[in-house]
mmCIF file of C-alpha atoms in Angstrom:
data_model
loop_
_atom_site.group_PDB
_atom_site.id
_atom_site.type_symbol
_atom_site.label_atom_id
_atom_site.label_comp_id
_atom_site.label_asym_id
_atom_site.label_seq_id
_atom_site.Cartn_x
_atom_site.Cartn_y
_atom_site.Cartn_z
ATOM 1 C CA MET A 1 -176.381 -138.570 77.257
ATOM 2 C CA SER A 2 -174.037 -141.096 77.326
ATOM 3 C CA ASP A 3 -171.192 -138.883 75.536
ATOM 4 C CA SER A 4 -171.810 -136.899 77.738
ATOM 5 C CA VAL A 5 -170.981 -138.547 81.288
ATOM 6 C CA TRP A 6 -167.439 -138.055 81.862
ATOM 7 C CA ARG A 7 -164.968 -140.504 83.868
ATOM 8 C CA LEU A 8 -163.096 -138.168 86.669
ATOM 9 C CA PRO A 9 -158.977 -138.978 86.025
ATOM 10 C CA PHE A 10 -158.010 -140.223 88.975
ATOM 11 C CA GLU A 11 -159.176 -141.083 92.910
ATOM 12 C CA GLY A 12 -158.674 -138.000 94.385
ATOM 13 C CA ALA A 13 -159.251 -135.383 91.826
ATOM 14 C CA ASN A 14 -158.520 -131.561 92.521
ATOM 15 C CA LEU A 15 -160.717 -129.283 90.345
ATOM 16 C CA ALA A 16 -161.366 -125.781 89.158
ATOM 17 C CA VAL A 17 -164.778 -124.474 88.226
ATOM 18 C CA LEU A 18 -164.769 -121.982 86.837
ATOM 19 C CA ALA A 19 -167.747 -119.537 85.124
ATOM 20 C CA ASP A 20 -169.281 -115.857 83.600
ATOM 21 C CA CYS A 21 -165.894 -114.778 82.719
ATOM 22 C CA HIS A 22 -166.789 -113.322 78.478
ATOM 23 C CA ILE A 23 -163.112 -113.332 77.730
ATOM 24 C CA HIS A 24 -163.160 -111.943 74.455
ATOM 25 C CA ALA A 25 -160.301 -110.153 72.349
ATOM 26 C CA GLY A 26 -160.415 -106.559 73.389
ATOM 27 C CA GLY A 27 -162.458 -107.343 76.544
ATOM 28 C CA PRO A 28 -162.279 -108.428 79.720
ATOM 29 C CA GLN A 29 -159.612 -110.795 80.577
ATOM 30 C CA PHE A 30 -158.996 -113.175 83.135
ATOM 31 C CA PRO A 31 -156.918 -111.323 85.711
ATOM 32 C CA PRO A 32 -153.728 -112.242 86.016
ATOM 33 C CA ALA A 33 -154.111 -113.438 90.294
ATOM 34 C CA LEU A 34 -155.996 -116.155 88.674
ATOM 35 C CA PHE A 35 -153.705 -118.691 86.824
ATOM 36 C CA PRO A 36 -151.031 -119.206 90.004
ATOM 37 C CA ARG A 37 -154.605 -120.471 91.977
ATOM 38 C CA LEU A 38 -155.305 -122.646 89.299
ATOM 39 C CA GLN A 39 -151.808 -124.768 89.756
ATOM 40 C CA GLY A 40 -151.732 -128.343 90.124
ATOM 41 C CA VAL A 41 -155.284 -129.127 89.257
ATOM 42 C CA ASP A 42 -155.922 -132.192 87.205
ATOM 43 C CA LEU A 43 -159.087 -130.476 85.753
ATOM 44 C CA ILE A 44 -160.476 -127.362 85.281
ATOM 45 C CA ILE A 45 -164.594 -126.923 84.396
ATOM 46 C CA THR A 46 -165.989 -124.063 82.728
ATOM 47 C CA LEU A 47 -169.859 -123.669 83.482
ATOM 48 C CA GLY A 48 -170.931 -121.420 80.386
ATOM 49 C CA ASP A 49 -170.093 -117.799 79.683
ATOM 50 C CA MET A 50 -166.853 -118.323 78.641
ATOM 51 C CA GLY A 51 -166.690 -116.149 76.011
ATOM 52 C CA GLU A 52 -164.865 -117.067 72.855
ATOM 53 C CA ARG A 53 -162.110 -120.130 72.759
ATOM 54 C CA ALA A 54 -158.784 -118.040 73.716
ATOM 55 C CA GLY A 55 -160.215 -118.162 76.770
ATOM 56 C CA LEU A 56 -160.449 -121.942 77.077
ATOM 57 C CA ASP A 57 -157.004 -122.943 75.543
ATOM 58 C CA GLN A 58 -155.140 -120.007 77.906
ATOM 59 C CA LEU A 59 -157.006 -122.491 80.428
ATOM 60 C CA GLN A 60 -155.657 -125.890 78.730
ATOM 61 C CA GLU A 61 -151.810 -124.656 79.275
ATOM 62 C CA ILE A 62 -152.619 -125.154 82.836
ATOM 63 C CA ALA A 63 -154.665 -128.429 82.722
ATOM 64 C CA PRO A 64 -156.955 -130.018 80.900
ATOM 65 C CA VAL A 65 -160.520 -128.468 80.150
ATOM 66 C CA LEU A 66 -164.046 -129.967 79.773
ATOM 67 C CA GLY A 67 -167.219 -128.046 80.754
ATOM 68 C CA VAL A 68 -171.242 -126.888 79.562
ATOM 69 C CA ARG A 69 -172.280 -123.988 76.921
ATOM 70 C CA GLY A 70 -173.835 -121.134 77.907
ATOM 71 C CA GLY A 71 -174.668 -117.997 76.294
ATOM 72 C CA ASP A 72 -171.754 -116.965 75.526
ATOM 73 C CA ASP A 73 -169.668 -119.166 74.553
ATOM 74 C CA GLU A 74 -168.134 -120.067 70.623
ATOM 75 C CA ASP A 75 -168.728 -123.073 69.237
ATOM 76 C CA ASP A 76 -165.643 -126.145 70.671
ATOM 77 C CA LEU A 77 -166.022 -129.150 71.695
ATOM 78 C CA ARG A 78 -164.656 -128.919 75.624
ATOM 79 C CA THR A 79 -168.357 -126.988 75.912
ATOM 80 C CA HIS A 80 -170.275 -128.868 73.509
ATOM 81 C CA HIS A 81 -172.885 -130.010 75.710
ATOM 82 C CA ALA A 82 -175.340 -127.800 77.503
ATOM 83 C CA ALA A 83 -175.005 -130.714 80.804
ATOM 84 C CA ARG A 84 -172.771 -133.127 81.797
ATOM 85 C CA VAL A 85 -172.071 -135.842 84.126
ATOM 86 C CA LEU A 86 -169.198 -135.979 86.207
ATOM 87 C CA THR A 87 -167.735 -139.512 87.704
ATOM 88 C CA GLY A 88 -165.344 -140.498 90.363
ATOM 89 C CA SER A 89 -164.664 -141.831 93.782
ATOM 90 C CA GLY A 90 -168.113 -142.643 93.965
ATOM 91 C CA TYR A 91 -169.445 -139.432 93.528
ATOM 92 C CA ARG A 92 -171.573 -138.050 90.752
ATOM 93 C CA ILE A 93 -171.998 -134.104 89.280
ATOM 94 C CA GLY A 94 -174.297 -132.365 87.045
ATOM 95 C CA CYS A 95 -172.401 -129.452 85.523
ATOM 96 C CA VAL A 96 -175.222 -126.621 84.236
ATOM 97 C CA PHE A 97 -174.851 -123.561 83.744
ATOM 98 C CA ASP A 98 -178.410 -121.610 84.125
ATOM 99 C CA ALA A 99 -180.057 -125.035 86.523
ATOM 100 C CA GLN A 100 -183.625 -122.477 86.860
ATOM 101 C CA ALA A 101 -183.935 -122.895 83.312
ATOM 102 C CA THR A 102 -182.862 -126.869 82.702
ATOM 103 C CA GLY A 103 -185.121 -127.025 85.158
ATOM 104 C CA LEU A 104 -183.405 -127.701 87.985
ATOM 105 C CA ALA A 105 -183.755 -124.058 90.389
ATOM 106 C CA GLN A 106 -186.337 -122.400 91.191
ATOM 107 C CA ALA A 107 -184.668 -119.291 91.420
ATOM 108 C CA CYS A 108 -180.810 -118.982 91.305
ATOM 109 C CA ASP A 109 -179.458 -115.834 93.098
ATOM 110 C CA PRO A 110 -179.609 -117.257 95.659
ATOM 111 C CA PHE A 111 -180.372 -121.113 94.807
ATOM 112 C CA VAL A 112 -183.712 -121.723 96.254
ATOM 113 C CA ALA A 113 -184.383 -125.988 94.384
ATOM 114 C CA ALA A 114 -187.449 -126.512 91.946
ATOM 115 C CA ALA A 115 -189.899 -129.100 92.729
ATOM 116 C CA GLY A 116 -188.845 -131.118 89.896
ATOM 117 C CA ALA A 117 -185.664 -131.092 90.391
ATOM 118 C CA ALA A 118 -185.446 -134.627 90.831
ATOM 119 C CA GLN A 119 -187.168 -135.104 87.107
ATOM 120 C CA ALA A 120 -185.160 -132.688 86.272
ATOM 121 C CA CYS A 121 -182.143 -134.908 87.456
ATOM 122 C CA GLN A 122 -183.679 -137.721 85.907
ATOM 123 C CA ARG A 123 -183.579 -135.966 81.918
ATOM 124 C CA LEU A 124 -180.491 -133.978 82.707
ATOM 125 C CA PHE A 125 -177.824 -136.840 84.398
ATOM 126 C CA GLY A 126 -179.531 -140.060 83.675
ATOM 127 C CA GLY A 127 -180.242 -140.382 87.500
ATOM 128 C CA PRO A 128 -179.918 -138.118 90.843
ATOM 129 C CA VAL A 129 -175.954 -136.205 91.397
ATOM 130 C CA ASP A 130 -174.130 -135.690 94.703
ATOM 131 C CA ILE A 131 -173.140 -132.657 93.340
ATOM 132 C CA LEU A 132 -174.771 -129.789 91.301
ATOM 133 C CA LEU A 133 -172.313 -126.839 89.892
ATOM 134 C CA HIS A 134 -174.217 -124.282 88.097
ATOM 135 C CA ALA A 135 -173.756 -121.064 86.823
ATOM 136 C CA SER A 136 -175.216 -117.530 85.056
ATOM 137 C CA THR A 137 -174.971 -115.606 88.327
ATOM 138 C CA HIS A 138 -171.841 -114.206 88.692
ATOM 139 C CA ARG A 139 -172.324 -114.598 92.577
ATOM 140 C CA PRO A 140 -170.546 -118.042 94.348
ATOM 141 C CA ASP A 141 -173.659 -119.790 96.465
ATOM 142 C CA GLU A 142 -173.727 -122.916 98.566
ATOM 143 C CA ALA A 143 -177.463 -124.860 98.987
ATOM 144 C CA ARG A 144 -177.953 -127.732 99.353
ATOM 145 C CA PHE A 145 -179.393 -130.041 96.612
ATOM 146 C CA GLY A 146 -181.794 -133.152 96.782
ATOM 147 C CA PRO A 147 -181.568 -135.158 100.436
ATOM 148 C CA ARG A 148 -177.940 -135.480 100.684
ATOM 149 C CA GLY A 149 -176.041 -133.060 98.228
ATOM 150 C CA SER A 150 -175.156 -129.276 97.370
ATOM 151 C CA ALA A 151 -175.475 -126.724 94.313
ATOM 152 C CA LEU A 152 -172.366 -124.760 94.263
ATOM 153 C CA ASN A 153 -172.122 -121.813 92.041
ATOM 154 C CA PRO A 154 -168.006 -120.732 91.668
ATOM 155 C CA GLY A 155 -169.436 -117.038 90.953
ATOM 156 C CA SER A 156 -167.509 -115.292 88.365
ATOM 157 C CA ALA A 157 -163.688 -114.415 88.777
ATOM 158 C CA VAL A 158 -163.484 -112.098 85.970
ATOM 159 C CA LEU A 159 -166.778 -110.349 85.821
ATOM 160 C CA PRO A 160 -168.238 -110.553 89.744
ATOM 161 C CA ALA A 161 -172.020 -109.316 90.546
ATOM 162 C CA GLU A 162 -172.222 -106.000 92.118
ATOM 163 C CA GLY A 163 -170.942 -106.661 95.960
ATOM 164 C CA ALA A 164 -169.499 -109.320 94.904
ATOM 165 C CA LYS A 165 -165.307 -110.233 94.922
ATOM 166 C CA PRO A 166 -163.592 -112.393 92.287
ATOM 167 C CA THR A 167 -163.722 -115.853 92.355
ATOM 168 C CA PHE A 168 -163.860 -119.916 91.174
ATOM 169 C CA LEU A 169 -163.755 -123.259 93.165
ATOM 170 C CA ARG A 170 -162.279 -125.414 93.821
ATOM 171 C CA LEU A 171 -163.485 -129.025 94.206
ATOM 172 C CA LYS A 172 -161.948 -132.030 95.745
ATOM 173 C CA VAL A 173 -163.244 -135.202 95.122
ATOM 174 C CA ALA A 174 -162.079 -138.695 96.938
ATOM 175 C CA ALA A 175 -163.891 -141.673 98.223
ATOM 176 C CA GLU A 176 -163.429 -140.322 101.831
ATOM 177 C CA GLY A 177 -165.207 -136.809 100.327
ATOM 178 C CA CYS A 178 -166.111 -134.470 97.974
ATOM 179 C CA TYR A 179 -164.634 -131.069 99.138
ATOM 180 C CA GLY A 180 -165.633 -127.632 98.295
ATOM 181 C CA GLN A 181 -164.100 -124.081 98.608
ATOM 182 C CA VAL A 182 -164.783 -120.653 96.800
ATOM 183 C CA ILE A 183 -161.731 -118.948 96.160
ATOM 184 C CA TRP A 184 -160.899 -115.264 95.763
ATOM 185 C CA VAL A 185 -158.883 -114.104 92.670
ATOM 186 C CA ALA A 186 -157.325 -111.532 94.041
#
């Protein structure tokens, strides 16, 4: 657990959160419209199913990349953990690929917290989190999580679910608050 805790680089960090992109040679690729929208972020968080390491390398050209592993990910130190905790500005942000498989949710599309979510947070993150970042649905979503938090899903910038638009999440973490916004790519 301790090596999965990562402190945000400074107060007021701007994060981009991506998931479910499935980048593969000869297969899906990031849309060119994504890269200008990522400019100015301090850290890119990936929530799994990013595909081949080359996709992480492309993102690394914009900002440092850190994340969790999904089912469609090559081995890479940047996404080595199944769960990760980010801390900064007084907030704890938990990251997982599939909230239902980890016991945090009874459903993910839309998100419904599991009855045992508090125990799952203790097991995965060492305690409660203010924000839960999760993926695996290819559809953006926001829901209540815990006594004062939110569960946020960035959707997919590459392969959105039927009826959804290509999206990712921008998250500003500062002492005065933690603010998220779903960004349409195209």
